[in-house]
Coordinates of N, CA, C and O and ligand atoms in Angstrom, one line a residue:
M1339 N 82.7 -106.9 2.0 CA 81.7 -107.7 2.1 C 80.5 -107.4 3.3 O 79.6 -108.1 3.6
T1340 N 80.8 -106.7 4.3 CA 80.4 -106.1 5.5 C 78.8 -105.5 5.0 O 78.4 -105.1 3.5
E1341 N 77.8 -106.2 5.4 CA 76.4 -105.9 4.8 C 75.4 -105.7 6.3 O 76.0 -106.0 7.5
S1342 N 74.1 -105.1 6.2 CA 73.3 -104.7 7.2 C 71.8 -105.9 7.2 O 71.4 -105.9 5.8
T1343 N 71.3 -106.3 8.2 CA 70.1 -106.8 8.1 C 68.9 -106.1 9.2 O 69.6 -105.1 9.7
L1344 N 68.1 -106.0 8.8 CA 66.9 -105.5 9.8 C 66.3 -106.4 10.7 O 66.0 -107.6 10.2
V1345 N 66.8 -105.9 12.0 CA 66.3 -107.0 13.4 C 64.6 -105.9 13.7 O 65.1 -104.8 14.1
L1346 N 63.6 -107.1 13.9 CA 63.0 -106.3 14.6 C 62.8 -107.0 16.0 O 62.6 -108.2 15.7
I1347 N 62.7 -106.4 16.7 CA 62.2 -107.2 18.2 C 60.6 -106.9 18.3 O 60.1 -105.9 18.4
K1348 N 59.5 -107.6 18.2 CA 58.3 -107.6 18.0 C 57.8 -107.3 19.7 O 58.3 -107.2 20.7
P1349 N 56.3 -106.9 19.5 CA 55.7 -106.7 21.0 C 56.0 -107.9 21.9 O 56.0 -107.3 23.0
D1350 N 55.8 -108.5 21.8 CA 56.0 -109.8 22.5 C 57.5 -109.5 23.2 O 57.6 -110.1 24.7
G1351 N 58.6 -109.7 22.6 CA 59.7 -109.1 23.0 C 60.0 -107.8 23.8 O 60.2 -108.4 25.1
V1352 N 59.3 -107.1 23.3 CA 59.4 -105.9 24.1 C 58.3 -105.8 25.4 O 59.3 -105.1 26.7
K1353 N 57.2 -106.3 25.6 CA 56.7 -106.6 26.6 C 57.4 -107.3 27.9 O 57.3 -107.1 28.8
R1354 N 58.0 -108.2 27.2 CA 58.8 -109.2 28.2 C 60.1 -108.9 28.4 O 61.0 -109.3 29.1
N1355 N 60.2 -107.5 28.3 CA 61.4 -106.9 28.6 C 62.4 -107.5 28.4 O 63.8 -108.0 28.6
L1356 N 62.6 -107.8 26.8 CA 63.5 -109.0 26.3 C 64.8 -108.4 25.3 O 65.5 -108.7 24.2
I1357 N 64.9 -107.1 25.3 CA 65.4 -106.2 24.2 C 66.8 -106.1 24.8 O 67.6 -106.4 23.5
G1358 N 67.2 -106.3 25.8 CA 68.5 -106.5 26.3 C 69.1 -107.8 25.8 O 70.6 -107.6 25.3
E1359 N 68.5 -108.9 26.0 CA 68.6 -109.8 25.6 C 69.0 -110.4 24.5 O 70.2 -111.0 24.1
V1360 N 67.8 -110.0 23.5 CA 68.4 -110.1 22.1 C 69.5 -109.3 21.8 O 70.2 -110.0 20.7
I1361 N 69.6 -108.0 22.2 CA 70.6 -107.4 21.6 C 72.3 -108.1 22.1 O 73.1 -108.1 21.4
R1362 N 71.9 -108.4 23.5 CA 73.2 -109.0 24.0 C 73.6 -110.2 23.0 O 74.7 -110.5 22.8
R1363 N 72.9 -111.2 22.7 CA 73.0 -112.0 21.9 C 73.8 -111.7 20.4 O 74.7 -112.1 19.9
C1364 N 73.5 -110.4 20.0 CA 73.6 -110.1 18.7 C 75.2 -109.8 18.7 O 76.4 -110.0 18.0
E1365 N 75.5 -108.8 20.0 CA 76.4 -107.9 20.2 C 77.7 -109.4 20.4 O 78.8 -109.5 20.3
Q1366 N 77.3 -109.8 21.0 CA 78.1 -111.5 21.3 C 78.6 -112.3 20.7 O 79.6 -112.8 20.4
K1367 N 77.8 -112.1 19.5 CA 77.9 -112.9 18.3 C 79.0 -112.0 17.4 O 79.8 -112.8 16.9
G1368 N 79.4 -110.7 17.9 CA 80.2 -109.9 16.8 C 79.8 -109.1 16.2 O 80.4 -108.2 15.6
Y1369 N 78.4 -109.0 15.9 CA 77.6 -108.1 15.1 C 77.5 -106.6 16.0 O 77.3 -106.6 17.0
S1370 N 77.4 -105.4 15.1 CA 77.0 -104.3 15.5 C 75.6 -103.6 15.2 O 75.5 -103.5 14.3
V1371 N 75.3 -103.1 16.0 CA 74.0 -102.4 15.9 C 74.5 -100.8 15.4 O 74.7 -100.0 16.5
T1372 N 74.1 -100.7 14.3 CA 74.0 -99.6 13.6 C 73.2 -98.6 13.6 O 73.6 -97.1 13.7
Q1373 N 71.9 -98.7 13.7 CA 70.9 -97.8 13.8 C 69.8 -98.6 15.1 O 70.0 -100.1 14.9
L1374 N 69.2 -97.8 15.3 CA 68.1 -98.3 16.6 C 66.8 -97.3 16.8 O 67.1 -96.3 16.9
R1375 N 65.9 -98.0 16.8 CA 64.8 -97.0 17.2 C 63.5 -97.7 17.8 O 63.3 -99.1 17.4
K1376 N 63.0 -97.0 18.8 CA 61.5 -97.8 19.3 C 60.4 -96.7 19.0 O 60.2 -95.9 18.8
L1377 N 59.9 -97.8 18.3 CA 58.6 -97.1 17.7 C 57.5 -98.0 17.7 O 57.4 -99.2 18.1
T1378 N 56.0 -97.5 18.0 CA 54.9 -98.2 17.6 C 54.4 -97.9 15.8 O 54.3 -97.0 15.7
P1379 N 54.7 -98.8 15.6 CA 54.6 -99.2 13.7 C 53.3 -98.6 13.6 O 52.3 -98.9 13.8
T1380 N 53.0 -98.2 12.4 CA 51.7 -97.9 11.4 C 51.4 -98.9 10.7 O 52.4 -99.9 10.1
R1381 N 49.7 -99.4 10.3 CA 49.3 -100.1 9.5 C 49.9 -100.4 8.3 O 50.4 -101.3 7.9
E1382 N 50.2 -99.5 7.6 CA 50.8 -98.7 6.3 C 52.2 -99.4 6.7 O 52.3 -100.0 5.6
L1383 N 52.6 -99.0 7.3 CA 54.4 -99.7 7.8 C 54.3 -101.1 7.2 O 55.1 -101.8 6.6
L1384 N 53.5 -101.5 8.0 CA 53.1 -103.4 8.3 C 52.9 -103.9 7.2 O 53.6 -104.9 6.8
A1385 N 51.9 -103.2 6.3 CA 51.5 -104.0 5.1 C 52.7 -103.9 4.2 O 52.9 -104.7 3.5
Q1386 N 53.5 -102.8 4.3 CA 54.7 -102.7 3.3 C 55.6 -103.5 3.6 O 56.0 -104.5 2.9
H1387 N 56.0 -103.9 5.0 CA 56.8 -105.0 5.7 C 56.5 -106.3 5.1 O 57.5 -107.1 4.6
Y1388 N 55.3 -106.2 5.1 CA 54.7 -108.3 5.4 C 53.8 -108.0 4.0 O 53.5 -108.7 3.7
A1389 N 54.3 -107.5 3.0 CA 53.3 -107.5 1.8 C 53.5 -108.9 1.4 O 52.8 -109.3 0.5
E1390 N 54.6 -109.7 1.2 CA 54.8 -111.1 0.8 C 53.6 -111.8 1.4 O 53.5 -112.8 0.8
H1391 N 53.3 -111.4 2.3 CA 52.0 -112.2 3.2 C 51.1 -111.8 3.0 O 49.7 -112.8 3.6
E1392 N 50.2 -111.2 2.3 CA 48.9 -110.5 2.1 C 48.4 -111.5 1.3 O 48.7 -112.2 0.7
G1393 N 47.0 -112.2 2.3 CA 46.1 -113.1 1.4 C 46.6 -114.3 2.5 O 45.5 -114.9 2.1
K1394 N 47.3 -114.3 3.0 CA 47.4 -115.5 3.7 C 46.6 -115.6 4.9 O 46.6 -114.6 5.5
P1395 N 46.2 -116.7 5.9 CA 45.1 -116.9 6.7 C 45.7 -115.8 8.0 O 44.9 -115.2 8.9
F1396 N 47.1 -116.0 8.3 CA 47.5 -115.3 9.2 C 48.0 -113.8 9.2 O 48.4 -113.0 10.0
Y1397 N 47.8 -113.3 7.9 CA 48.2 -111.7 8.1 C 47.5 -111.1 8.4 O 48.1 -110.0 9.3
E1398 N 45.8 -110.9 8.7 CA 45.7 -109.9 9.6 C 46.0 -110.2 10.9 O 46.3 -109.1 12.3
P1399 N 45.7 -111.2 11.5 CA 46.2 -111.7 13.2 C 47.9 -110.9 13.3 O 48.0 -110.5 14.0
L1400 N 49.2 -111.1 12.1 CA 50.1 -111.1 12.3 C 50.2 -108.9 12.3 O 50.7 -108.8 13.4
L1401 N 49.1 -108.6 11.4 CA 49.0 -107.2 11.7 C 48.5 -106.9 12.9 O 49.5 -105.6 13.4
E1402 N 47.7 -107.5 13.2 CA 46.9 -106.7 14.6 C 48.2 -107.0 16.1 O 48.1 -106.5 17.0
F1403 N 48.7 -108.1 15.7 CA 49.6 -108.7 17.0 C 51.0 -107.3 16.9 O 51.3 -106.8 18.1
M1404 N 51.2 -107.0 15.6 CA 52.4 -106.1 15.3 C 52.1 -104.9 15.9 O 52.8 -104.2 16.1
L1405 N 50.6 -104.6 15.6 CA 50.1 -103.0 16.2 C 49.8 -103.2 17.8 O 49.8 -102.2 18.2
S1406 N 50.1 -104.3 18.5 CA 49.5 -104.2 19.8 C 50.7 -103.9 21.1 O 50.6 -103.5 22.2
G1407 N 52.0 -102.9 20.4 CA 52.8 -102.4 21.0 C 54.2 -101.9 20.5 O 54.2 -102.0 19.0
D1408 N 55.0 -101.4 20.9 CA 56.1 -101.0 20.6 C 57.0 -102.3 20.4 O 56.7 -103.0 20.7
V1409 N 57.6 -101.7 19.0 CA 58.9 -102.4 18.4 C 60.1 -102.2 18.6 O 60.0 -100.8 18.2
V1410 N 61.4 -102.5 18.3 CA 62.3 -102.1 18.4 C 63.2 -102.6 16.8 O 63.1 -103.7 16.8
A1411 N 63.5 -101.2 16.3 CA 64.1 -101.5 15.0 C 65.7 -101.9 15.0 O 65.8 -100.9 15.6
I1412 N 66.4 -102.3 14.5 CA 67.7 -102.2 14.7 C 68.2 -102.8 13.3 O 67.9 -103.8 12.5
E1413 N 69.5 -101.8 12.9 CA 70.1 -102.2 11.7 C 71.5 -103.2 12.6 O 72.2 -102.5 12.9
L1414 N 71.7 -104.0 12.1 CA 72.7 -104.8 12.8 C 73.7 -104.9 11.5 O 73.4 -105.3 10.4
T1415 N 75.1 -104.9 11.9 CA 75.6 -104.8 10.6 C 77.0 -106.0 10.7 O 77.5 -106.3 12.0
G1416 N 77.5 -106.3 9.7 CA 78.4 -107.6 9.9 C 79.0 -108.2 8.9 O 77.7 -108.5 8.1
N1417 N 79.9 -108.9 8.5 CA 79.9 -109.7 7.7 C 79.0 -111.2 7.8 O 78.7 -111.4 8.7
R1418 N 78.4 -110.9 6.3 CA 77.1 -112.3 6.5 C 76.3 -112.0 7.7 O 75.7 -113.4 8.0
V1419 N 75.8 -111.1 8.1 CA 74.9 -110.8 9.0 C 73.5 -111.2 8.7 O 72.6 -111.8 9.7
I1420 N 73.1 -111.0 7.7 CA 71.6 -111.4 7.7 C 71.2 -113.1 7.2 O 70.6 -113.0 8.2
E1421 N 72.5 -113.7 7.0 CA 72.2 -114.9 7.6 C 72.5 -115.3 8.8 O 71.7 -116.2 9.7
G1422 N 73.9 -114.8 9.8 CA 73.9 -115.3 10.4 C 73.0 -114.6 11.6 O 72.5 -115.6 12.5
F1423 N 71.9 -113.7 11.5 CA 71.0 -113.2 12.6 C 70.0 -114.2 12.2 O 69.2 -114.6 13.5
R1424 N 69.9 -115.0 11.1 CA 68.4 -115.7 10.7 C 68.7 -117.1 11.5 O 68.0 -117.7 12.2
S1425 N 70.2 -117.3 11.7 CA 70.7 -118.5 12.5 C 70.3 -118.1 14.2 O 70.0 -119.1 14.3
L1426 N 71.0 -117.2 14.4 CA 70.8 -116.6 16.0 C 68.8 -116.9 16.3 O 69.2 -117.0 17.4
A1427 N 68.0 -116.2 15.3 CA 66.8 -116.2 15.6 C 66.3 -117.7 16.0 O 65.2 -117.9 16.6
G1428 N 66.8 -118.5 14.8 CA 66.1 -120.3 15.0 C 64.6 -119.7 14.0 O 64.4 -119.0 13.6
S1429 N 64.4 -121.1 14.0 CA 63.2 -121.5 12.4 C 61.9 -120.5 13.8 O 61.8 -120.4 14.4
T1430 N 61.2 -120.3 12.5 CA 59.7 -119.5 12.7 C 59.2 -119.6 14.0 O 58.6 -119.2 14.8
E1431 N 58.6 -121.0 14.1 CA 58.0 -121.9 15.0 C 58.8 -122.1 16.3 O 59.7 -122.8 16.4
P1432 N 58.6 -121.3 17.7 CA 59.4 -121.5 18.4 C 59.1 -123.2 19.6 O 60.5 -123.1 19.9
T1433 N 58.1 -123.7 19.1 CA 58.4 -124.8 19.6 C 59.3 -125.8 19.1 O 59.9 -126.5 19.8
A1434 N 59.7 -125.5 17.6 CA 60.5 -126.6 17.0 C 62.0 -126.1 17.1 O 62.8 -126.3 16.9
A1435 N 61.7 -124.3 17.2 CA 62.8 -123.8 17.3 C 64.5 -124.2 18.2 O 64.1 -124.9 19.1
A1436 N 65.3 -124.6 17.7 CA 66.3 -124.9 18.3 C 66.9 -124.5 19.8 O 66.9 -123.4 19.6
P1437 N 67.2 -125.2 20.7 CA 67.4 -124.6 22.0 C 69.0 -123.5 21.4 O 69.5 -124.5 20.5
G1438 N 69.4 -122.7 22.0 CA 70.6 -121.8 21.4 C 70.2 -120.7 20.9 O 70.7 -120.2 21.0
T1439 N 68.8 -121.0 20.3 CA 68.4 -120.0 19.6 C 67.6 -118.7 20.1 O 66.8 -119.3 21.2
I1440 N 67.4 -117.7 19.6 CA 66.4 -116.8 20.4 C 64.9 -117.5 20.9 O 64.9 -117.2 21.5
R1441 N 64.4 -118.0 19.3 CA 63.0 -118.5 19.5 C 62.9 -119.7 20.2 O 62.1 -119.8 21.1
G1442 N 63.9 -120.5 20.2 CA 64.3 -121.8 20.9 C 64.0 -121.5 22.2 O 63.7 -122.5 23.2
D1443 N 64.9 -120.4 22.7 CA 65.5 -120.3 24.4 C 64.6 -119.6 24.8 O 64.2 -119.7 25.9
L1444 N 63.7 -118.7 24.0 CA 63.0 -117.4 25.0 C 61.4 -117.3 24.9 O 60.8 -116.9 25.1
G1445 N 61.5 -118.2 23.3 CA 59.8 -118.2 22.8 C 59.1 -119.7 23.1 O 59.8 -120.6 23.6
R1446 N 57.9 -119.6 23.3 CA 56.9 -121.0 23.0 C 55.8 -120.4 22.4 O 55.0 -119.5 21.9
D1447 N 54.8 -121.4 21.8 CA 53.5 -121.5 21.5 C 52.6 -120.9 22.4 O 52.4 -121.6 23.7
W1448 N 51.9 -119.6 22.5 CA 50.8 -119.1 23.2 C 49.6 -119.4 23.0 O 48.5 -119.0 23.4
G1449 N 49.1 -120.2 22.0 CA 47.8 -120.5 21.5 C 47.1 -119.4 20.9 O 46.0 -119.6 20.8
T1450 N 47.9 -118.3 19.9 CA 47.6 -117.7 19.6 C 47.4 -117.8 17.9 O 47.8 -118.7 17.5
K1451 N 46.4 -117.1 16.9 CA 46.4 -117.2 16.3 C 47.3 -117.2 14.8 O 47.7 -117.5 14.2
V1452 N 48.8 -116.2 15.6 CA 49.8 -116.0 14.9 C 50.7 -116.0 15.7 O 50.6 -116.2 16.9
V1453 N 51.8 -116.8 15.1 CA 52.9 -117.3 15.9 C 53.5 -115.9 16.0 O 54.1 -114.9 15.5
Q1454 N 54.1 -116.2 17.6 CA 54.6 -114.8 18.2 C 56.4 -115.6 18.4 O 56.1 -116.2 19.2
N1455 N 57.1 -114.7 17.9 CA 58.3 -115.2 17.8 C 59.5 -114.4 17.8 O 60.8 -114.6 17.7
L1456 N 58.8 -113.3 18.9 CA 59.8 -112.3 19.0 C 60.8 -111.5 18.6 O 60.9 -110.3 18.6
V1457 N 61.3 -111.8 17.7 CA 62.1 -111.2 16.3 C 61.9 -111.4 14.9 O 61.3 -112.5 14.6
H1458 N 61.9 -110.5 14.5 CA 62.0 -110.4 12.9 C 63.3 -110.4 12.3 O 64.3 -109.6 13.0
G1459 N 63.9 -111.1 11.4 CA 65.2 -110.9 10.6 C 65.0 -111.0 9.2 O 64.8 -111.7 8.4
S1460 N 65.8 -109.8 8.2 CA 65.7 -110.4 6.7 C 66.1 -111.6 6.2 O 67.2 -111.9 7.0
D1461 N 65.4 -112.0 5.3 CA 65.7 -113.3 4.7 C 66.5 -113.2 3.2 O 66.8 -114.0 2.9
S1462 N 67.0 -111.5 3.0 CA 67.8 -112.0 1.9 C 68.7 -110.6 2.0 O 67.9 -109.6 2.7
K1463 N 69.6 -110.5 1.0 CA 70.1 -108.8 0.8 C 68.9 -108.2 0.0 O 68.7 -107.1 0.6
E1464 N 68.2 -108.7 -0.8 CA 66.9 -107.7 -1.5 C 65.7 -107.5 -0.3 O 65.6 -105.8 -0.4
S1465 N 65.8 -108.4 0.4 CA 64.4 -107.9 1.5 C 65.4 -106.8 2.8 O 64.7 -106.1 3.1
A1466 N 66.8 -107.6 2.6 CA 67.3 -106.1 3.9 C 67.1 -104.8 3.4 O 67.2 -103.8 4.0
E1467 N 67.5 -104.5 2.3 CA 67.6 -103.3 1.6 C 66.2 -102.8 1.8 O 66.2 -101.4 1.9
R1468 N 65.4 -103.6 1.7 CA 63.8 -102.9 1.2 C 64.1 -102.6 2.3 O 63.0 -101.6 2.7
E1469 N 63.6 -103.5 3.7 CA 63.1 -103.5 4.7 C 64.1 -102.1 5.3 O 62.9 -101.7 6.1
L1470 N 65.2 -102.1 5.3 CA 65.8 -101.1 6.3 C 65.6 -99.7 5.5 O 65.4 -98.7 6.3
K1471 N 65.3 -99.6 4.4 CA 64.8 -98.4 3.7 C 63.4 -98.0 4.5 O 63.2 -96.8 4.5
L1472 N 62.6 -98.8 4.5 CA 60.9 -98.8 5.4 C 61.1 -98.3 6.6 O 60.3 -97.3 7.0
W1473 N 62.0 -99.0 7.5 CA 62.1 -98.6 8.9 C 63.3 -97.5 9.4 O 62.8 -96.9 10.5
F1474 N 64.1 -96.9 8.7 CA 65.2 -95.9 8.8 C 64.8 -95.1 7.9 O 64.8 -95.3 6.9
Ligands
LIG1420 P1 60.3 -115.6 9.8 O1 59.7 -114.3 10.8 O2 60.7 -116.7 10.1 O3 60.6 -115.0 8.0 P2 57.6 -115.7 8.0 O4 58.2 -114.5 7.2 O5 57.1 -116.9 6.9 O6 58.5 -116.3 9.0 O7 56.5 -115.2 8.5 C1 56.6 -113.7 9.1 C2 55.6 -114.2 10.2 O8 54.3 -114.8 10.4 C3 56.5 -114.8 11.8 O9 57.3 -114.5 11.9 C4 55.3 -115.7 12.0 C5 53.8 -115.7 11.5 N1 53.6 -116.8 10.7 C6 54.1 -117.6 9.4 N2 53.7 -118.6 9.4 C7 52.6 -118.8 10.0 C8 51.8 -119.7 10.1 N3 52.1 -120.9 9.3 N4 50.5 -119.8 11.1 C9 50.5 -118.3 12.0 N5 51.6 -117.2 11.9 C10 52.8 -117.8 11.1
LIG1421 MG1 60.5 -113.8 6.8

């Protein structure tokens, strides 16, 4: 029943020195970091990663934002970690994300075209498998 998910610490999280804080929350919950790399992603990688959003108004700003600095990619492992990390991350919009979550505690609206919300987490088993192959 053990599974893995892709967690990304986005450029805003890396710039704000929140790598340790995000990993701390994952580890305190009881999940294990099984792979980790810090990289500047290519546009090609991001286009594949965010293929489902192509054509949406925030797509270009999203890619520009994700290209603006280093990203930390993490394979996080544990029972029901896909659902569990989404719960730790909180909802997409940091203004509305519940206090206690990564986005709710550490994020806010900065008035940018794309929501900057610190982390990505795969949203299903299929996404996790697809995304982990892209990033590792
Ligand atoms: P999530 O990251 O919670 O899975 P998503 O997959 O729907 O959210 O969108 C990917 C990212 O794009 C999200 O983290 C922030 C940004 N985004 C989503 N919807 C947006 C919107 N309506 N306006 C601006 N940015 C948005
Ligand atoms: Mg998503």
